[in-house]
Amino acid sequence: MKFAQNFLLAVAGIFLALLALELLARWLPPPFDSSQTNPAESCWPPTGWRGNPNFETTIATGNYVHNLKLNSRGMHDTEQPEANPDGRFRILMLGDSFVHAIQVSEPDTAHQILEDTLNHT
């Protein structure tokens, strides 16, 4: 019985500490002005980093050069209507910079390769 009480007390303490850290993090300003370092993205308070809608530029990574274009939702994808009348698969991947993949052209991103594969079977 004593073990269960101690365990619950420890879990409650961890939960309260994480809750306090989350609230503190939400009150802090964005870490830096992204317009000076990465004009393709901006810090959005409700969810964090996101792509800037309708952003276009040329990316040069070593010998690889491609045009980067973000759609009206700030995603590295072609423009997609909300309705899907033809019933094709559409993939949404949420993640970090590896998923965002601005270093490669849109047809070479993991989400586009998966979408193309599912729609050709």
Tab-separated table of N, CA and C in Angstrom:
chain	number	residue	atom	x	y	z
A	1	MET	N	0.829	-1.194	0.000
A	1	MET	CA	0.000	0.000	0.000
A	1	MET	C	0.874	1.259	0.000
A	2	LYS	N	1.943	1.249	0.769
A	2	LYS	CA	2.851	2.389	0.849
A	2	LYS	C	3.536	2.620	-0.503
A	3	PHE	N	3.887	1.524	-1.193
A	3	PHE	CA	4.515	1.635	-2.505
A	3	PHE	C	3.579	2.326	-3.493
A	4	ALA	N	2.293	1.955	-3.507
A	4	ALA	CA	1.315	2.546	-4.420
A	4	ALA	C	1.161	4.040	-4.151
A	5	GLN	N	1.142	4.431	-2.875
A	5	GLN	CA	1.017	5.847	-2.530
A	5	GLN	C	2.248	6.633	-3.009
A	6	ASN	N	3.423	6.073	-2.777
A	6	ASN	CA	4.657	6.732	-3.214
A	6	ASN	C	4.721	6.832	-4.745
A	7	PHE	N	4.295	5.784	-5.416
A	7	PHE	CA	4.290	5.778	-6.863
A	7	PHE	C	3.352	6.854	-7.408
A	8	LEU	N	2.136	6.921	-6.885
A	8	LEU	CA	1.176	7.937	-7.326
A	8	LEU	C	1.667	9.347	-7.018
A	9	LEU	N	2.305	9.513	-5.881
A	9	LEU	CA	2.862	10.814	-5.521
A	9	LEU	C	3.968	11.214	-6.503
A	10	ALA	N	4.814	10.276	-6.886
A	10	ALA	CA	5.878	10.545	-7.846
A	10	ALA	C	5.300	10.899	-9.222
A	11	VAL	N	4.304	10.153	-9.681
A	11	VAL	CA	3.668	10.424	-10.974
A	11	VAL	C	3.008	11.800	-10.950
A	12	ALA	N	2.307	12.123	-9.866
A	12	ALA	CA	1.658	13.431	-9.755
A	12	ALA	C	2.693	14.553	-9.762
A	13	GLY	N	3.830	14.357	-9.088
A	13	GLY	CA	4.878	15.365	-9.077
A	13	GLY	C	5.468	15.592	-10.453
A	14	ILE	N	5.704	14.514	-11.187
A	14	ILE	CA	6.232	14.627	-12.551
A	14	ILE	C	5.221	15.337	-13.442
A	15	PHE	N	3.942	14.975	-13.316
A	15	PHE	CA	2.897	15.601	-14.120
A	15	PHE	C	2.826	17.104	-13.849
A	16	LEU	N	2.853	17.498	-12.587
A	16	LEU	CA	2.784	18.921	-12.242
A	16	LEU	C	4.016	19.678	-12.739
A	17	ALA	N	5.186	19.055	-12.651
A	17	ALA	CA	6.401	19.706	-13.150
A	17	ALA	C	6.327	19.906	-14.663
A	18	LEU	N	5.870	18.900	-15.404
A	18	LEU	CA	5.740	19.026	-16.856
A	18	LEU	C	4.678	20.057	-17.235
A	19	LEU	N	3.586	20.094	-16.488
A	19	LEU	CA	2.545	21.088	-16.735
A	19	LEU	C	3.086	22.501	-16.516
A	20	ALA	N	3.845	22.698	-15.445
A	20	ALA	CA	4.430	24.010	-15.167
A	20	ALA	C	5.411	24.413	-16.273
A	21	LEU	N	6.226	23.479	-16.750
A	21	LEU	CA	7.164	23.774	-17.840
A	21	LEU	C	6.425	24.127	-19.135
A	22	GLU	N	5.349	23.413	-19.421
A	22	GLU	CA	4.561	23.700	-20.624
A	22	GLU	C	3.962	25.103	-20.553
A	23	LEU	N	3.380	25.458	-19.431
A	23	LEU	CA	2.801	26.795	-19.277
A	23	LEU	C	3.870	27.874	-19.381
A	24	LEU	N	5.016	27.646	-18.783
A	24	LEU	CA	6.115	28.604	-18.871
A	24	LEU	C	6.580	28.764	-20.312
A	25	ALA	N	6.706	27.662	-21.040
A	25	ALA	CA	7.157	27.712	-22.432
A	25	ALA	C	6.165	28.474	-23.304
A	26	ARG	N	4.874	28.375	-23.008
A	26	ARG	CA	3.872	29.088	-23.805
A	26	ARG	C	3.899	30.592	-23.551
A	27	TRP	N	4.378	31.034	-22.393
A	27	TRP	CA	4.446	32.459	-22.079
A	27	TRP	C	5.721	33.114	-22.601
A	28	LEU	N	6.716	32.321	-22.955
A	28	LEU	CA	7.975	32.877	-23.464
A	28	LEU	C	7.800	33.333	-24.912
A	29	PRO	N	8.534	34.342	-25.332
A	29	PRO	CA	8.459	34.762	-26.738
A	29	PRO	C	9.121	33.715	-27.631
A	30	PRO	N	8.896	33.798	-28.957
A	30	PRO	CA	9.577	32.866	-29.866
A	30	PRO	C	11.090	32.938	-29.654
A	31	PRO	N	11.797	31.836	-29.915
A	31	PRO	CA	13.229	31.787	-29.615
A	31	PRO	C	14.063	32.813	-30.380
A	32	PHE	N	13.678	33.130	-31.605
A	32	PHE	CA	14.394	34.135	-32.387
A	32	PHE	C	13.532	34.531	-33.569
A	33	ASP	N	13.903	35.614	-34.210
A	33	ASP	CA	13.187	36.102	-35.384
A	33	ASP	C	13.624	35.279	-36.590
A	34	SER	N	12.746	34.399	-37.076
A	34	SER	CA	13.114	33.502	-38.164
A	34	SER	C	13.272	34.213	-39.493
A	35	SER	N	12.741	35.423	-39.634
A	35	SER	CA	12.866	36.115	-40.912
A	35	SER	C	14.322	36.439	-41.227
A	36	GLN	N	15.169	36.491	-40.201
A	36	GLN	CA	16.586	36.774	-40.424
A	36	GLN	C	17.382	35.507	-40.731
A	37	THR	N	16.877	34.351	-40.328
A	37	THR	CA	17.632	33.120	-40.512
A	37	THR	C	17.011	32.177	-41.532
A	38	ASN	N	15.674	32.084	-41.569
A	38	ASN	CA	14.997	31.171	-42.480
A	38	ASN	C	13.680	31.793	-42.919
A	39	PRO	N	13.656	32.470	-44.043
A	39	PRO	CA	12.429	33.141	-44.472
A	39	PRO	C	11.314	32.187	-44.896
A	40	ALA	N	11.613	30.894	-45.052
A	40	ALA	CA	10.588	29.933	-45.450
A	40	ALA	C	9.671	29.549	-44.296
A	41	GLU	N	10.087	29.792	-43.063
A	41	GLU	CA	9.305	29.368	-41.901
A	41	GLU	C	9.153	30.506	-40.911
A	42	SER	N	8.128	30.403	-40.088
A	42	SER	CA	7.942	31.360	-39.004
A	42	SER	C	7.423	30.624	-37.778
A	43	CYS	N	7.651	31.205	-36.627
A	43	CYS	CA	7.211	30.604	-35.372
A	43	CYS	C	5.774	31.032	-35.117
A	44	TRP	N	4.888	30.068	-34.995
A	44	TRP	CA	3.464	30.315	-34.781
A	44	TRP	C	3.133	29.880	-33.369
A	45	PRO	N	2.708	30.782	-32.490
A	45	PRO	CA	2.542	30.457	-31.061
A	45	PRO	C	1.696	29.212	-30.735
A	46	PRO	N	0.563	28.976	-31.412
A	46	PRO	CA	-0.227	27.794	-31.009
A	46	PRO	C	0.455	26.450	-31.247
A	47	THR	N	1.241	26.334	-32.330
A	47	THR	CA	1.800	25.016	-32.653
A	47	THR	C	3.306	24.989	-32.841
A	48	GLY	N	3.947	26.118	-32.981
A	48	GLY	CA	5.390	26.133	-33.191
A	48	GLY	C	5.731	26.534	-34.614
A	49	TRP	N	6.761	25.928	-35.178
A	49	TRP	CA	7.253	26.315	-36.498
A	49	TRP	C	6.335	25.808	-37.592
A	50	ARG	N	6.164	26.652	-38.615
A	50	ARG	CA	5.360	26.268	-39.776
A	50	ARG	C	5.883	26.993	-41.004
A	51	GLY	N	5.576	26.449	-42.169
A	51	GLY	CA	6.008	27.069	-43.416
A	51	GLY	C	5.183	28.309	-43.723
A	52	ASN	N	5.811	29.276	-44.359
A	52	ASN	CA	5.104	30.497	-44.763
A	52	ASN	C	4.313	30.224	-46.036
A	53	PRO	N	3.017	30.531	-46.049
A	53	PRO	CA	2.184	30.268	-47.231
A	53	PRO	C	2.709	30.956	-48.482
A	54	ASN	N	2.618	30.245	-49.604
A	54	ASN	CA	2.979	30.748	-50.934
A	54	ASN	C	4.424	31.242	-51.032
A	55	PHE	N	5.304	30.640	-50.257
A	55	PHE	CA	6.714	31.022	-50.287
A	55	PHE	C	7.410	30.320	-51.449
A	56	GLU	N	8.267	31.045	-52.160
A	56	GLU	CA	9.045	30.473	-53.263
A	56	GLU	C	10.478	30.979	-53.201
A	57	THR	N	11.428	30.074	-53.450
A	57	THR	CA	12.835	30.442	-53.524
A	57	THR	C	13.596	29.332	-54.233
A	58	THR	N	14.857	29.549	-54.446
A	58	THR	CA	15.740	28.522	-54.991
A	58	THR	C	16.668	28.071	-53.874
A	59	ILE	N	16.748	26.763	-53.677
A	59	ILE	CA	17.585	26.171	-52.634
A	59	ILE	C	18.798	25.531	-53.300
A	60	ALA	N	19.981	25.835	-52.790
A	60	ALA	CA	21.213	25.230	-53.289
A	60	ALA	C	21.888	24.507	-52.132
A	61	THR	N	21.941	23.178	-52.224
A	61	THR	CA	22.592	22.349	-51.211
A	61	THR	C	23.727	21.604	-51.901
A	62	GLY	N	24.927	22.094	-51.730
A	62	GLY	CA	26.056	21.489	-52.441
A	62	GLY	C	25.882	21.679	-53.941
A	63	ASN	N	25.914	20.576	-54.698
A	63	ASN	CA	25.716	20.636	-56.145
A	63	ASN	C	24.256	20.476	-56.551
A	64	TYR	N	23.363	20.308	-55.575
A	64	TYR	CA	21.944	20.077	-55.855
A	64	TYR	C	21.192	21.397	-55.725
A	65	VAL	N	20.546	21.823	-56.800
A	65	VAL	CA	19.790	23.074	-56.811
A	65	VAL	C	18.360	22.761	-57.250
A	66	HIS	N	17.377	23.294	-56.520
A	66	HIS	CA	15.976	23.103	-56.901
A	66	HIS	C	15.143	24.293	-56.442
A	67	ASN	N	13.975	24.434	-57.037
A	67	ASN	CA	13.040	25.479	-56.647
A	67	ASN	C	12.148	24.950	-55.537
A	68	LEU	N	12.055	25.715	-54.461
A	68	LEU	CA	11.189	25.370	-53.344
A	68	LEU	C	9.940	26.218	-53.443
A	69	LYS	N	8.784	25.571	-53.409
A	69	LYS	CA	7.517	26.286	-53.422
A	69	LYS	C	6.608	25.668	-52.369
A	70	LEU	N	6.140	26.504	-51.430
A	70	LEU	CA	5.189	26.068	-50.419
A	70	LEU	C	3.794	26.481	-50.871
A	71	ASN	N	2.798	25.631	-50.605
A	71	ASN	CA	1.441	25.945	-51.047
A	71	ASN	C	0.785	26.977	-50.126
A	72	SER	N	-0.488	27.245	-50.328
A	72	SER	CA	-1.185	28.289	-49.562
A	72	SER	C	-1.345	27.937	-48.091
A	73	ARG	N	-1.092	26.686	-47.718
A	73	ARG	CA	-1.142	26.276	-46.314
A	73	ARG	C	0.265	26.212	-45.704
A	74	GLY	N	1.283	26.573	-46.476
A	74	GLY	CA	2.650	26.560	-45.985
A	74	GLY	C	3.280	25.184	-45.996
A	75	MET	N	2.695	24.249	-46.744
A	75	MET	CA	3.220	22.883	-46.819
A	75	MET	C	4.047	22.701	-48.093
A	76	HIS	N	5.041	21.850	-48.006
A	76	HIS	CA	5.908	21.532	-49.154
A	76	HIS	C	5.165	20.528	-50.032
A	77	ASP	N	4.180	21.037	-50.759
A	77	ASP	CA	3.308	20.190	-51.561
A	77	ASP	C	2.645	21.059	-52.620
A	78	THR	N	2.115	20.420	-53.656
A	78	THR	CA	1.329	21.170	-54.629
A	78	THR	C	0.019	21.580	-53.971
A	79	GLU	N	-0.674	22.526	-54.574
A	79	GLU	CA	-1.942	22.993	-54.019
A	79	GLU	C	-2.983	21.879	-54.117
A	80	GLN	N	-3.646	21.598	-53.013
A	80	GLN	CA	-4.647	20.534	-52.967
A	80	GLN	C	-6.000	21.120	-52.583
A	81	PRO	N	-7.078	20.793	-53.327
A	81	PRO	CA	-8.401	21.240	-52.902
A	81	PRO	C	-8.840	20.468	-51.649
A	82	GLU	N	-9.715	21.059	-50.859
A	82	GLU	CA	-10.178	20.356	-49.654
A	82	GLU	C	-10.982	19.115	-50.021
A	83	ALA	N	-11.834	19.220	-51.021
A	83	ALA	CA	-12.618	18.062	-51.455
A	83	ALA	C	-11.713	17.110	-52.232
A	84	ASN	N	-12.029	15.826	-52.152
A	84	ASN	CA	-11.257	14.816	-52.866
A	84	ASN	C	-12.225	14.012	-53.736
A	85	PRO	N	-12.705	14.596	-54.845
A	85	PRO	CA	-13.751	13.932	-55.625
A	85	PRO	C	-13.317	12.658	-56.328
A	86	ASP	N	-12.038	12.532	-56.670
A	86	ASP	CA	-11.607	11.334	-57.391
A	86	ASP	C	-11.208	10.192	-56.469
A	87	GLY	N	-11.237	10.393	-55.154
A	87	GLY	CA	-10.968	9.322	-54.199
A	87	GLY	C	-9.520	8.870	-54.146
A	88	ARG	N	-8.600	9.676	-54.624
A	88	ARG	CA	-7.182	9.312	-54.581
A	88	ARG	C	-6.650	9.459	-53.159
A	89	PHE	N	-5.593	8.722	-52.858
A	89	PHE	CA	-4.925	8.862	-51.570
A	89	PHE	C	-4.227	10.210	-51.509
A	90	ARG	N	-4.339	10.866	-50.381
A	90	ARG	CA	-3.557	12.064	-50.109
A	90	ARG	C	-2.915	11.863	-48.744
A	91	ILE	N	-1.636	12.144	-48.651
A	91	ILE	CA	-0.862	11.850	-47.451
A	91	ILE	C	-0.496	13.142	-46.738
A	92	LEU	N	-0.703	13.161	-45.428
A	92	LEU	CA	-0.240	14.259	-44.582
A	92	LEU	C	0.726	13.655	-43.574
A	93	MET	N	1.959	14.129	-43.602
A	93	MET	CA	2.961	13.676	-42.640
A	93	MET	C	3.296	14.844	-41.723
A	94	LEU	N	3.248	14.606	-40.442
A	94	LEU	CA	3.629	15.611	-39.457
A	94	LEU	C	4.960	15.207	-38.860
A	95	GLY	N	5.855	16.157	-38.712
A	95	GLY	CA	7.147	15.802	-38.158
A	95	GLY	C	8.107	16.979	-38.139
A	96	ASP	N	9.365	16.639	-38.093
A	96	ASP	CA	10.419	17.648	-37.971
A	96	ASP	C	10.938	18.064	-39.344
A	97	SER	N	12.144	18.593	-39.382
A	97	SER	CA	12.704	19.090	-40.632
A	97	SER	C	12.940	17.976	-41.654
A	98	PHE	N	13.102	16.737	-41.205
A	98	PHE	CA	13.269	15.635	-42.150
A	98	PHE	C	11.985	15.410	-42.936
A	99	VAL	N	10.850	15.567	-42.283
A	99	VAL	CA	9.561	15.414	-42.963
A	99	VAL	C	9.279	16.632	-43.838
A	100	HIS	N	9.634	17.816	-43.357
A	100	HIS	CA	9.407	19.037	-44.133
A	100	HIS	C	10.231	19.016	-45.423
A	101	ALA	N	11.439	18.553	-45.348
A	101	ALA	CA	12.298	18.229	-46.498
A	101	ALA	C	12.433	19.341	-47.521
A	102	ILE	N	12.771	20.552	-47.074
A	102	ILE	CA	12.932	21.635	-48.048
A	102	ILE	C	14.221	21.495	-48.858
A	103	GLN	N	15.097	20.579	-48.471
A	103	GLN	CA	16.369	20.403	-49.184
A	103	GLN	C	16.207	19.616	-50.473
A	104	VAL	N	15.036	19.018	-50.697
A	104	VAL	CA	14.798	18.242	-51.917
A	104	VAL	C	13.555	18.771	-52.619
A	105	SER	N	13.442	18.469	-53.893
A	105	SER	CA	12.260	18.909	-54.633
A	105	SER	C	11.035	18.124	-54.170
A	106	GLU	N	9.877	18.687	-54.371
A	106	GLU	CA	8.625	18.110	-53.851
A	106	GLU	C	8.372	16.679	-54.337
A	107	PRO	N	8.620	16.322	-55.594
A	107	PRO	CA	8.393	14.930	-56.000
A	107	PRO	C	9.294	13.917	-55.289
A	108	ASP	N	10.410	14.370	-54.712
A	108	ASP	CA	11.343	13.473	-54.031
A	108	ASP	C	11.103	13.372	-52.524
A	109	THR	N	10.087	14.042	-51.993
A	109	THR	CA	9.807	13.971	-50.556
A	109	THR	C	9.151	12.636	-50.223
A	110	ALA	N	9.299	12.204	-48.989
A	110	ALA	CA	8.750	10.910	-48.561
A	110	ALA	C	7.237	10.869	-48.712
A	111	HIS	N	6.558	11.966	-48.362
A	111	HIS	CA	5.097	11.951	-48.459
A	111	HIS	C	4.624	11.853	-49.904
A	112	GLN	N	5.344	12.487	-50.828
A	112	GLN	CA	4.924	12.422	-52.227
A	112	GLN	C	5.215	11.048	-52.823
A	113	ILE	N	6.329	10.452	-52.458
A	113	ILE	CA	6.642	9.100	-52.941
A	113	ILE	C	5.610	8.102	-52.426
A	114	LEU	N	5.236	8.209	-51.141
A	114	LEU	CA	4.219	7.327	-50.580
A	114	LEU	C	2.873	7.541	-51.263
A	115	GLU	N	2.493	8.793	-51.461
A	115	GLU	CA	1.227	9.099	-52.125
A	115	GLU	C	1.197	8.544	-53.537
A	116	ASP	N	2.265	8.737	-54.305
A	116	ASP	CA	2.345	8.212	-55.662
A	116	ASP	C	2.279	6.690	-55.674
A	117	THR	N	2.967	6.062	-54.743
A	117	THR	CA	2.965	4.593	-54.672
A	117	THR	C	1.564	4.062	-54.374
A	118	LEU	N	0.880	4.651	-53.413
A	118	LEU	CA	-0.471	4.192	-53.061
A	118	LEU	C	-1.476	4.429	-54.187
A	119	ASN	N	-1.289	5.494	-54.945
A	119	ASN	CA	-2.230	5.797	-56.017
A	119	ASN	C	-1.971	5.000	-57.295
A	120	HIS	N	-0.826	4.319	-57.385
A	120	HIS	CA	-0.533	3.511	-58.564
A	120	HIS	C	-0.764	2.027	-58.358
A	121	THR	N	-1.308	1.653	-57.200
A	121	THR	CA	-1.566	0.214	-56.952
A	121	THR	C	-3.009	-0.127	-57.187
